[in-house]
Short mmCIF file of C-alpha atoms (C1' of nucleotides) in Angstrom, two decimals:
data_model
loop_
_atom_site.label_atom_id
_atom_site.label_comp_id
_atom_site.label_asym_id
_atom_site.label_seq_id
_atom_site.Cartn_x
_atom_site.Cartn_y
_atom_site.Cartn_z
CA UNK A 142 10.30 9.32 18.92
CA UNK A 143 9.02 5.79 17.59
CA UNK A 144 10.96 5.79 14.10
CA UNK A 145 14.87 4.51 15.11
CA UNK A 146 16.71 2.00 13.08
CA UNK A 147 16.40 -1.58 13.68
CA UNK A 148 18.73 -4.01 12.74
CA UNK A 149 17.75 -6.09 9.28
CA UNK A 150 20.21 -8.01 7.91
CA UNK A 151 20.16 -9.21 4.31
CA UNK A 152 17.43 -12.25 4.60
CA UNK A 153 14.67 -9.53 5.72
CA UNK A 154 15.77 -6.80 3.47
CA UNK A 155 14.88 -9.55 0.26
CA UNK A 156 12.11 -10.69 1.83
CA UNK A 157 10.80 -6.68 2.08
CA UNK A 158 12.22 -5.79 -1.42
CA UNK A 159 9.49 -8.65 -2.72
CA UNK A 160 6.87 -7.55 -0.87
CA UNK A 161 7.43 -4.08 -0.95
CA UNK A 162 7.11 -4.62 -4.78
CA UNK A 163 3.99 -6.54 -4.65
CA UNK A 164 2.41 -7.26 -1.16
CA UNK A 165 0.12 -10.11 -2.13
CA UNK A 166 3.07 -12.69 -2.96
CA UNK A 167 2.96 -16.04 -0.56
CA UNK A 168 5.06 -16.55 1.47
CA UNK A 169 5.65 -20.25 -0.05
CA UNK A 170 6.58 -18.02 -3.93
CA UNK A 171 9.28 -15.77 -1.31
CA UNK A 172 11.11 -18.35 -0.13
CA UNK A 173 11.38 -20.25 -3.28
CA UNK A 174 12.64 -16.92 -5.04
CA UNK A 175 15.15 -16.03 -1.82
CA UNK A 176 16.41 -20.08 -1.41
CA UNK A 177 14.80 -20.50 2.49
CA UNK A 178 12.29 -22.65 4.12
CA UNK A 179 8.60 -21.00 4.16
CA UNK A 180 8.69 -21.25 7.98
CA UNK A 181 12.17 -18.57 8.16
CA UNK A 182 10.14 -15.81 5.79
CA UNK A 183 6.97 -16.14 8.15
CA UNK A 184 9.37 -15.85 11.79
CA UNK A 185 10.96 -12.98 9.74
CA UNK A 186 7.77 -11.19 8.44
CA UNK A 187 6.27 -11.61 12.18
CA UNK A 188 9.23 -10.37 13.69
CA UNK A 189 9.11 -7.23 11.11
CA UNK A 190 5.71 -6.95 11.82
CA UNK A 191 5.97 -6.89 15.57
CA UNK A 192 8.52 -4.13 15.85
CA UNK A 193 6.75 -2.12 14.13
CA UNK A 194 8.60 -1.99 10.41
CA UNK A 195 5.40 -3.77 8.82
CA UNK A 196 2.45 -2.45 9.08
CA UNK A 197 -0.90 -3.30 6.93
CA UNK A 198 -1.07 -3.75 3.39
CA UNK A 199 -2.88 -1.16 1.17
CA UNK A 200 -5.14 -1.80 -1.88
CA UNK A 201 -4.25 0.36 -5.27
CA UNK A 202 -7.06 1.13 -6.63
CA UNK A 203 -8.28 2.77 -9.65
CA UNK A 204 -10.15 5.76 -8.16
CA UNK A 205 -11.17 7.04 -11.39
CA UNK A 206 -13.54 3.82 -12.03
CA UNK A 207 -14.67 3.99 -8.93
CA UNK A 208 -16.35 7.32 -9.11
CA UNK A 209 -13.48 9.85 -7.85
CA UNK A 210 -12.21 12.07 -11.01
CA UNK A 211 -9.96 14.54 -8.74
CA UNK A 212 -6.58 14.09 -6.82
CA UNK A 213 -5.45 16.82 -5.62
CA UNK A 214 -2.92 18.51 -3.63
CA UNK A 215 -3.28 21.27 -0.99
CA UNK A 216 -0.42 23.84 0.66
CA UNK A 217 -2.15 25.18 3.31
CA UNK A 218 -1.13 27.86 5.34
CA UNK A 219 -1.40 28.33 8.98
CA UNK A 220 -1.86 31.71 11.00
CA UNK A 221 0.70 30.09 12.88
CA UNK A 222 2.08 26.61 13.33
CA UNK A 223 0.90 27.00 17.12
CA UNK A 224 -2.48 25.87 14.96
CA UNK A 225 -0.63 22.51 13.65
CA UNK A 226 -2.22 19.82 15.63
CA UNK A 227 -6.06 21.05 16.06
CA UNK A 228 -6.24 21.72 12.14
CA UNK A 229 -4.45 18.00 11.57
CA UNK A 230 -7.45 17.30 13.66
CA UNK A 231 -9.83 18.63 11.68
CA UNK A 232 -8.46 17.45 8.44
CA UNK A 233 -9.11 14.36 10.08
CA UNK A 234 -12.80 14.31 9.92
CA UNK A 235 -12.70 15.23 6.25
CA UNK A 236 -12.91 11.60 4.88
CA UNK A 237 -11.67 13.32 0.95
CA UNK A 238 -8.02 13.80 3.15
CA UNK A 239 -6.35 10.83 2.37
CA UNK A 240 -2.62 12.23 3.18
CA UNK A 241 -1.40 14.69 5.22
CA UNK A 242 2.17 15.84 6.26
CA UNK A 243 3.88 18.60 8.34
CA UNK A 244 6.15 20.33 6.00
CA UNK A 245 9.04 22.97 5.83
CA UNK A 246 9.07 25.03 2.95
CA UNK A 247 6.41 27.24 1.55
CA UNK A 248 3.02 25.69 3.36
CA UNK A 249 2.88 24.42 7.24
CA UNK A 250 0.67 21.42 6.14
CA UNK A 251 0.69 19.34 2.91
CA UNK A 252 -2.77 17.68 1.85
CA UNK A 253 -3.77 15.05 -0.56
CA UNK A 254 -7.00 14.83 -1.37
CA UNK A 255 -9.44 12.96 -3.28
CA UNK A 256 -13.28 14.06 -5.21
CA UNK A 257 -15.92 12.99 -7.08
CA UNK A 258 -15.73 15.62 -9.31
CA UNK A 259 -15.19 19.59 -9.71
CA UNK A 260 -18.49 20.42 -7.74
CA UNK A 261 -17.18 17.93 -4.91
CA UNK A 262 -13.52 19.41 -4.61
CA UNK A 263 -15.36 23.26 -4.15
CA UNK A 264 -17.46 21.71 -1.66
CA UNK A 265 -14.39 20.56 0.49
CA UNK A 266 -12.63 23.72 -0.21
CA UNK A 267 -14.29 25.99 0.59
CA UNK A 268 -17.57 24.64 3.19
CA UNK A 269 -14.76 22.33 4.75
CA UNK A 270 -11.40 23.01 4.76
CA UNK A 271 -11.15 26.66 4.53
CA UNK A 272 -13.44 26.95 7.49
CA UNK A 273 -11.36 25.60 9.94
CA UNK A 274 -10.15 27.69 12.34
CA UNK A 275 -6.34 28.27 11.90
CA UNK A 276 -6.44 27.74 8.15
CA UNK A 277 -4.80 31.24 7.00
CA UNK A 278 -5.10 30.52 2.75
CA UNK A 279 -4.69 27.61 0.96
CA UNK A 280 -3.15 26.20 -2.73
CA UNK A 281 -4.26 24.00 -4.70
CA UNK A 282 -2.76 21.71 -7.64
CA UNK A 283 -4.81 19.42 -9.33
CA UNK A 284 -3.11 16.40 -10.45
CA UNK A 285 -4.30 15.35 -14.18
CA UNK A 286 -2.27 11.99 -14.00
CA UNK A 287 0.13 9.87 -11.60
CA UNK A 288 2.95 8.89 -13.81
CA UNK A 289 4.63 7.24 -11.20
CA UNK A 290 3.43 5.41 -8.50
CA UNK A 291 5.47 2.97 -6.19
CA UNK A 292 7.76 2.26 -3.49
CA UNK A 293 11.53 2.47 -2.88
CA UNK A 294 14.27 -0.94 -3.13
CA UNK A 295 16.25 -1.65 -0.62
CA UNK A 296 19.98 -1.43 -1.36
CA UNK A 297 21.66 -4.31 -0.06
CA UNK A 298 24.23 -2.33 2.09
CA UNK A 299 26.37 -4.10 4.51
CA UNK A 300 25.07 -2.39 7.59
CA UNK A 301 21.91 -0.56 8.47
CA UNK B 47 -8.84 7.35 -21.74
CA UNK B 48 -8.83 4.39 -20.02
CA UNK B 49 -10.36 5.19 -16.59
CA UNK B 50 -14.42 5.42 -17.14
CA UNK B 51 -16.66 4.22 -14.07
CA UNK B 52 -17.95 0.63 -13.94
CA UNK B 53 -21.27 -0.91 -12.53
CA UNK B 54 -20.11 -1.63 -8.82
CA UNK B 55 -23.16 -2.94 -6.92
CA UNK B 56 -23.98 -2.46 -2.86
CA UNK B 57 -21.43 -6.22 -2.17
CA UNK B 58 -18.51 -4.56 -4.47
CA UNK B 59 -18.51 -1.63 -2.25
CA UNK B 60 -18.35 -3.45 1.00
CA UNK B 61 -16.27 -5.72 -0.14
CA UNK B 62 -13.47 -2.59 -1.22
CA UNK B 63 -14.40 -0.90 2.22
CA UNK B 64 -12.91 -3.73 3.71
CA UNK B 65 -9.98 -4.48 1.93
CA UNK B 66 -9.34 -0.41 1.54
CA UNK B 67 -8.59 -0.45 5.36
CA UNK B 68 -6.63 -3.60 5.35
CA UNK B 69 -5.76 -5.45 2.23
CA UNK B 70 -4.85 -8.89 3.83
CA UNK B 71 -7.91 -9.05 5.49
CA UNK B 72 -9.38 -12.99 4.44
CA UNK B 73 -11.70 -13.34 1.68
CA UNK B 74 -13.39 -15.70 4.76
CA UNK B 75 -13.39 -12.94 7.11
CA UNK B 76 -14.93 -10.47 4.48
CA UNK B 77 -17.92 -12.77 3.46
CA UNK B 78 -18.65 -13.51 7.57
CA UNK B 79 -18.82 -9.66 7.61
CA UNK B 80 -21.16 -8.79 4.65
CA UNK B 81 -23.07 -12.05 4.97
CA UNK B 82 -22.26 -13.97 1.93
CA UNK B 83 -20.19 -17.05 1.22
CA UNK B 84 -16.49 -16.74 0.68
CA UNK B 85 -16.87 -17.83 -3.20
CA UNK B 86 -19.10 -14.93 -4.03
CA UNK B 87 -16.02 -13.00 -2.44
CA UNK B 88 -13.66 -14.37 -4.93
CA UNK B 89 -15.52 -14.09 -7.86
CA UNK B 90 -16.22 -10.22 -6.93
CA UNK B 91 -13.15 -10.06 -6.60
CA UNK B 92 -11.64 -11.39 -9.48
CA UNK B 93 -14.24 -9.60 -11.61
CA UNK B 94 -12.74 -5.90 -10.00
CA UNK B 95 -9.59 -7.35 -10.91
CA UNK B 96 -9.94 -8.35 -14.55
CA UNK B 97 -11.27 -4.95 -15.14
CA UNK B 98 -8.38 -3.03 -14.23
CA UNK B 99 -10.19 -1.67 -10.46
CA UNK B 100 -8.16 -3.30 -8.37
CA UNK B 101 -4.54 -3.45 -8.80
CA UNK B 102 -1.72 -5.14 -6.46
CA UNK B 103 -1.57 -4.33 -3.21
CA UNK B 104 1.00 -2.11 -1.65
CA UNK B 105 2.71 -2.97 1.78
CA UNK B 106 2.73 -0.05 4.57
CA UNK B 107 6.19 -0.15 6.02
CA UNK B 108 8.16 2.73 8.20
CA UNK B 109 10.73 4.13 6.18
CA UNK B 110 12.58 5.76 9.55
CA UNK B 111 13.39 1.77 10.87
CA UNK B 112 14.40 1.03 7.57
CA UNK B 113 17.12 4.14 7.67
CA UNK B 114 14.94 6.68 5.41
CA UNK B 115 14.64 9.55 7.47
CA UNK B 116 13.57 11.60 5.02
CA UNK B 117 9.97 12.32 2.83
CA UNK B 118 10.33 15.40 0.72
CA UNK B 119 8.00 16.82 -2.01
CA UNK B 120 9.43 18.63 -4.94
CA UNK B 121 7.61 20.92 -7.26
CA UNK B 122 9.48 21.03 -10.58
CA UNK B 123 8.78 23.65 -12.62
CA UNK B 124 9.56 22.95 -16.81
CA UNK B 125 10.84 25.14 -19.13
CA UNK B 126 7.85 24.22 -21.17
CA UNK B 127 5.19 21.62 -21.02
CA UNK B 128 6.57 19.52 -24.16
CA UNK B 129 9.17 18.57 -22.07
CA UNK B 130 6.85 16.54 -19.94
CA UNK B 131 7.13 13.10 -21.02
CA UNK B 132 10.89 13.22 -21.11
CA UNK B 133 11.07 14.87 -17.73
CA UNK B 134 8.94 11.69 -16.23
CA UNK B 135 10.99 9.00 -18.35
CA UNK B 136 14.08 10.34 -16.15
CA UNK B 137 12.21 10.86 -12.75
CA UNK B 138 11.36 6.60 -13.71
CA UNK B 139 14.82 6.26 -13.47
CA UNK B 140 15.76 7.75 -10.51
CA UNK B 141 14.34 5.08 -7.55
CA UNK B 142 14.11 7.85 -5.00
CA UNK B 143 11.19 8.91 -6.62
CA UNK B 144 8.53 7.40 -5.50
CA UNK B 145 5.15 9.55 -6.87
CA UNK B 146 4.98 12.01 -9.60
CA UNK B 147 2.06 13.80 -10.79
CA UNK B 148 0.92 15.80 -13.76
CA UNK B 149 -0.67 19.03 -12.11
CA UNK B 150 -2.41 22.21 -12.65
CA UNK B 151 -0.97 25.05 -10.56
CA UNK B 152 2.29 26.53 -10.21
CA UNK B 153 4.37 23.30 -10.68
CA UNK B 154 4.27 21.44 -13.60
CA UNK B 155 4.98 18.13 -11.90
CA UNK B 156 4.62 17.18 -8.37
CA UNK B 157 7.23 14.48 -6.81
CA UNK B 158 7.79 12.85 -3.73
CA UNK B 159 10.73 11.39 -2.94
CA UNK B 160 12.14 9.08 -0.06
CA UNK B 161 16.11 8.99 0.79
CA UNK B 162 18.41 8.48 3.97
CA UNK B 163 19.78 11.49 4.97
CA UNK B 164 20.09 15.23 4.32
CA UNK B 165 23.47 14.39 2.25
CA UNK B 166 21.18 11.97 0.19
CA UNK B 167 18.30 14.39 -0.28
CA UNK B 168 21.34 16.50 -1.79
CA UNK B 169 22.59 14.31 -4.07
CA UNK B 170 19.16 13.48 -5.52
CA UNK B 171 18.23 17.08 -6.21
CA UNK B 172 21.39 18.57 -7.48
CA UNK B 173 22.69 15.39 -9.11
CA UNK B 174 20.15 14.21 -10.29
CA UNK B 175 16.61 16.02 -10.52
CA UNK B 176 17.79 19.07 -11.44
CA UNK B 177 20.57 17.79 -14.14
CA UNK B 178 17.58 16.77 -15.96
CA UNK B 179 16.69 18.27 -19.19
CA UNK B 180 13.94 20.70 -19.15
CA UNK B 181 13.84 20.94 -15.73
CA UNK B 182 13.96 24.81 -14.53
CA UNK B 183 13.89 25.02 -11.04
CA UNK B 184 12.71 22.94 -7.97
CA UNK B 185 11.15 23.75 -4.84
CA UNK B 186 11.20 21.75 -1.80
CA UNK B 187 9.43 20.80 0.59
CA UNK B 188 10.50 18.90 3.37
CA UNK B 189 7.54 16.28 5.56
CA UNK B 190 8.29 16.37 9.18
CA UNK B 191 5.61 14.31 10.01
CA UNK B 192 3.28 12.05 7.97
CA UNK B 193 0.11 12.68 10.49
CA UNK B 194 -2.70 11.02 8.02
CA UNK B 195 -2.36 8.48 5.72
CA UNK B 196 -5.15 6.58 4.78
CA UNK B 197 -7.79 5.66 2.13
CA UNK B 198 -10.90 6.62 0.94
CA UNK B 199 -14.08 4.99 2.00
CA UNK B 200 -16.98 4.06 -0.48
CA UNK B 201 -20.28 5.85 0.37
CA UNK B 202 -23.00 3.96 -0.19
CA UNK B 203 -24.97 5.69 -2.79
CA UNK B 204 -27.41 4.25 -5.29
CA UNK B 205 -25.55 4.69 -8.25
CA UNK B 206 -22.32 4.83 -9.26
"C1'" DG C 17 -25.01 -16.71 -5.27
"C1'" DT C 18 -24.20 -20.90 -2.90
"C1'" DT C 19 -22.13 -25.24 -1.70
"C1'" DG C 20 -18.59 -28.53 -1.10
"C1'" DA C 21 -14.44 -30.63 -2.31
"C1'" DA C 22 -9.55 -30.24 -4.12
"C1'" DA C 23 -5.38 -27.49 -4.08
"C1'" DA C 24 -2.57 -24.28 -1.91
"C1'" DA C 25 -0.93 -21.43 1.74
"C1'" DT C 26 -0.39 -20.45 6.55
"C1'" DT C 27 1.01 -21.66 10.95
"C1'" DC C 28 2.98 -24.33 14.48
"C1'" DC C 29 6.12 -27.55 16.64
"C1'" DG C 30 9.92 -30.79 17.28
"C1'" DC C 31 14.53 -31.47 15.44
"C1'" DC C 32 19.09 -30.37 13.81
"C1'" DG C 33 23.29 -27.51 12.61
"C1'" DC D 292 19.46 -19.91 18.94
"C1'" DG D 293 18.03 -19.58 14.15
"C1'" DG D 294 16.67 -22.17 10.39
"C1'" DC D 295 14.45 -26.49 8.49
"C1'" DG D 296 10.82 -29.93 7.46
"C1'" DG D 297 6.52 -31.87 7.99
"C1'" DA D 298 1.78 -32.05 9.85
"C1'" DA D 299 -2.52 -29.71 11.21
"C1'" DT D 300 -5.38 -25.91 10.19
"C1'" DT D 301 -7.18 -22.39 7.38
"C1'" DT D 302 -7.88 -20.20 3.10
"C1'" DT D 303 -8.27 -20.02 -1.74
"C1'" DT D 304 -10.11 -21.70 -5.81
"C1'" DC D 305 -13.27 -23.82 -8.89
"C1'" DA D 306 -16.83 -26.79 -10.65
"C1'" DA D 307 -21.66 -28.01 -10.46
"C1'" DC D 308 -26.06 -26.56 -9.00
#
DNA sequence: GTTGAAAAATTCCGCCG
DNA sequence: CGGCGGAATTTTTCAAC
C-alpha cells in the first residue's frame, strides 16, 4: 500500500488548490496570490512532488478537433476476478484505453475509452477487447457530452 | 456544435505527443526533440490554443495522500431526459463531483465522484445526489484501484 | 520557420527569525 | 529549521528577417 496520508498543512493545501485548478500558473503568480516568497512555493511543490502527492501535469484537450468523435465507457465483466490483472494487462496494449479502474458493483473492470469514430469503437470492441481471454461480456455507454470536467478543492480543515 | 476538426500538420502532432505525456515538459526541450527552434514551438502552440484545442492543463495528484480514499462512479438514471440540464446544474454544485457525462445506455448520466471516507460517500449520495430533482435512482460503483490512466497518443496519419 | 534579444520564471544559496 | 531575498541560469516571448 503506497496511498497513506501525509501531513500538509495549510501553506501546501493553497498552493495545491491553485494548481489543482489550473496547473500552468508560475510559481512567481502563487506566491503573490498566497502572500509567500517564490522560493517557499517551489521547496513546497518539490517536497509534494517528491513524496509522491504530485505527480505530472496533464494536457485537456479537445479530442473532438483532434480527430476522436467517441468517449466511451465500458463495464466489463470477468469470468472471474482471478482474470483481473492479465486482462488490465491487455487493456494495456489497447492505446483507445485511456482509464481503467477495478470496481465493485455491477462490472469487475471499468473502461474509458476513446475513437475516431463509430467504425473505430466496433473495431476495438469487438477485434480487441472482447477477444481477450477472461473478458466474459461487456457494456457499453457512449458519452454524447462531458458537462463537467474538473478536479476537487481542498477544504481547509485543521488536520489531515 | 462547436467541436469540428482543424488542419493539424506532422509538428502539431509531435508537439501534442509530447506535452500529452507530460504537460510541463519545456517548450526548449520539445523543439530539441522534433528538431525545430523553440519559437516555432510557441507559436504552434499558441495557435492550438487560440482555437480552442488545447485547454489548461490539469495537475495529476494522489487523492489517497491527500485523505480521499475514495473514487466512485454513479450511474443516475432520470425520470425523463428533459430533466437533464437541471440535473447537471445541481451535480455543478456539488464539488464532489468531479466528471459527468451525457450517455447512451442504461444511465442517463455518468458521474464520478471523489470524497474521504465511506461516511462521506454517504452523505453525497443520499444527501445530496439523490435529493436532486429528477433524479430516479443511482447505481454505484465503487474503484478499488485506478490501474490505467493515461492519454491518447496522435498517430501519425496523413490527414486529419 | 528561424534567430536573437528582452522579459519573465525557475532555481539555488547564504542569511535571518 | 523553515522561510526570505537576491543572483545566476533557463525559459518564454516577440519582433524582424
Amino acid at each position: 500500500m503506497q496511498g497513506k496520508k501525509e501531513n500538509i498543512d495549510e501553506t501546501d493545501r493553497k498552493i495545491l488548490n491553485i494548481l489543482l485548478k489550473d496547473a500552468n500558473t508560475s510559481y512567481v503568480d502563487i506566491a503573490k496570490r498566497i502572500h509567500v516568497s517564490p522560493g517557499t512555493v517551489h521547496v513546497r511543490m518539490k517536497r509534494l512532488v517528491r513524496i509522491g502527492l504530485v505527480k505530472k501535469a496533464f494536457l485537456n484537450v479537445d479530442y473532438n478537433k483532434l480527430g476522436y468523435d467517441i468517449c466511451a465507457f465500458l463495464g466489463i465483466h470477468l469470468e472471474n476476478s482471478s482474470f483481473y490483472s492479465q486482462v488490465i494487462d491487455a487493456l494495456y496494449h489497447i492505446p483507445e484505453v485511456v482509464n481503467a479502474h477495478y470496481t465493485t458493483g455491477n462490472y469487475s473492470i471499468f473502461v474509458r475509452i476513446i475513437c475516431r469514430d463509430t467504425e473505430h469503437l466496433r473495431e476495438v470492441l469487438h477485434e480487441k477487447i472482447q477477444e481477450i481471454d477472461g473478458v466474459q461480456r461487456t457494456e457499453t455507454f457512449i458519452s454524447l457530452e462531458e458537462s463537467i470536467h474538473r478536479t476537487i478543492s481542498l477544504e481547509s480543515r485543521e488536520e489531515v
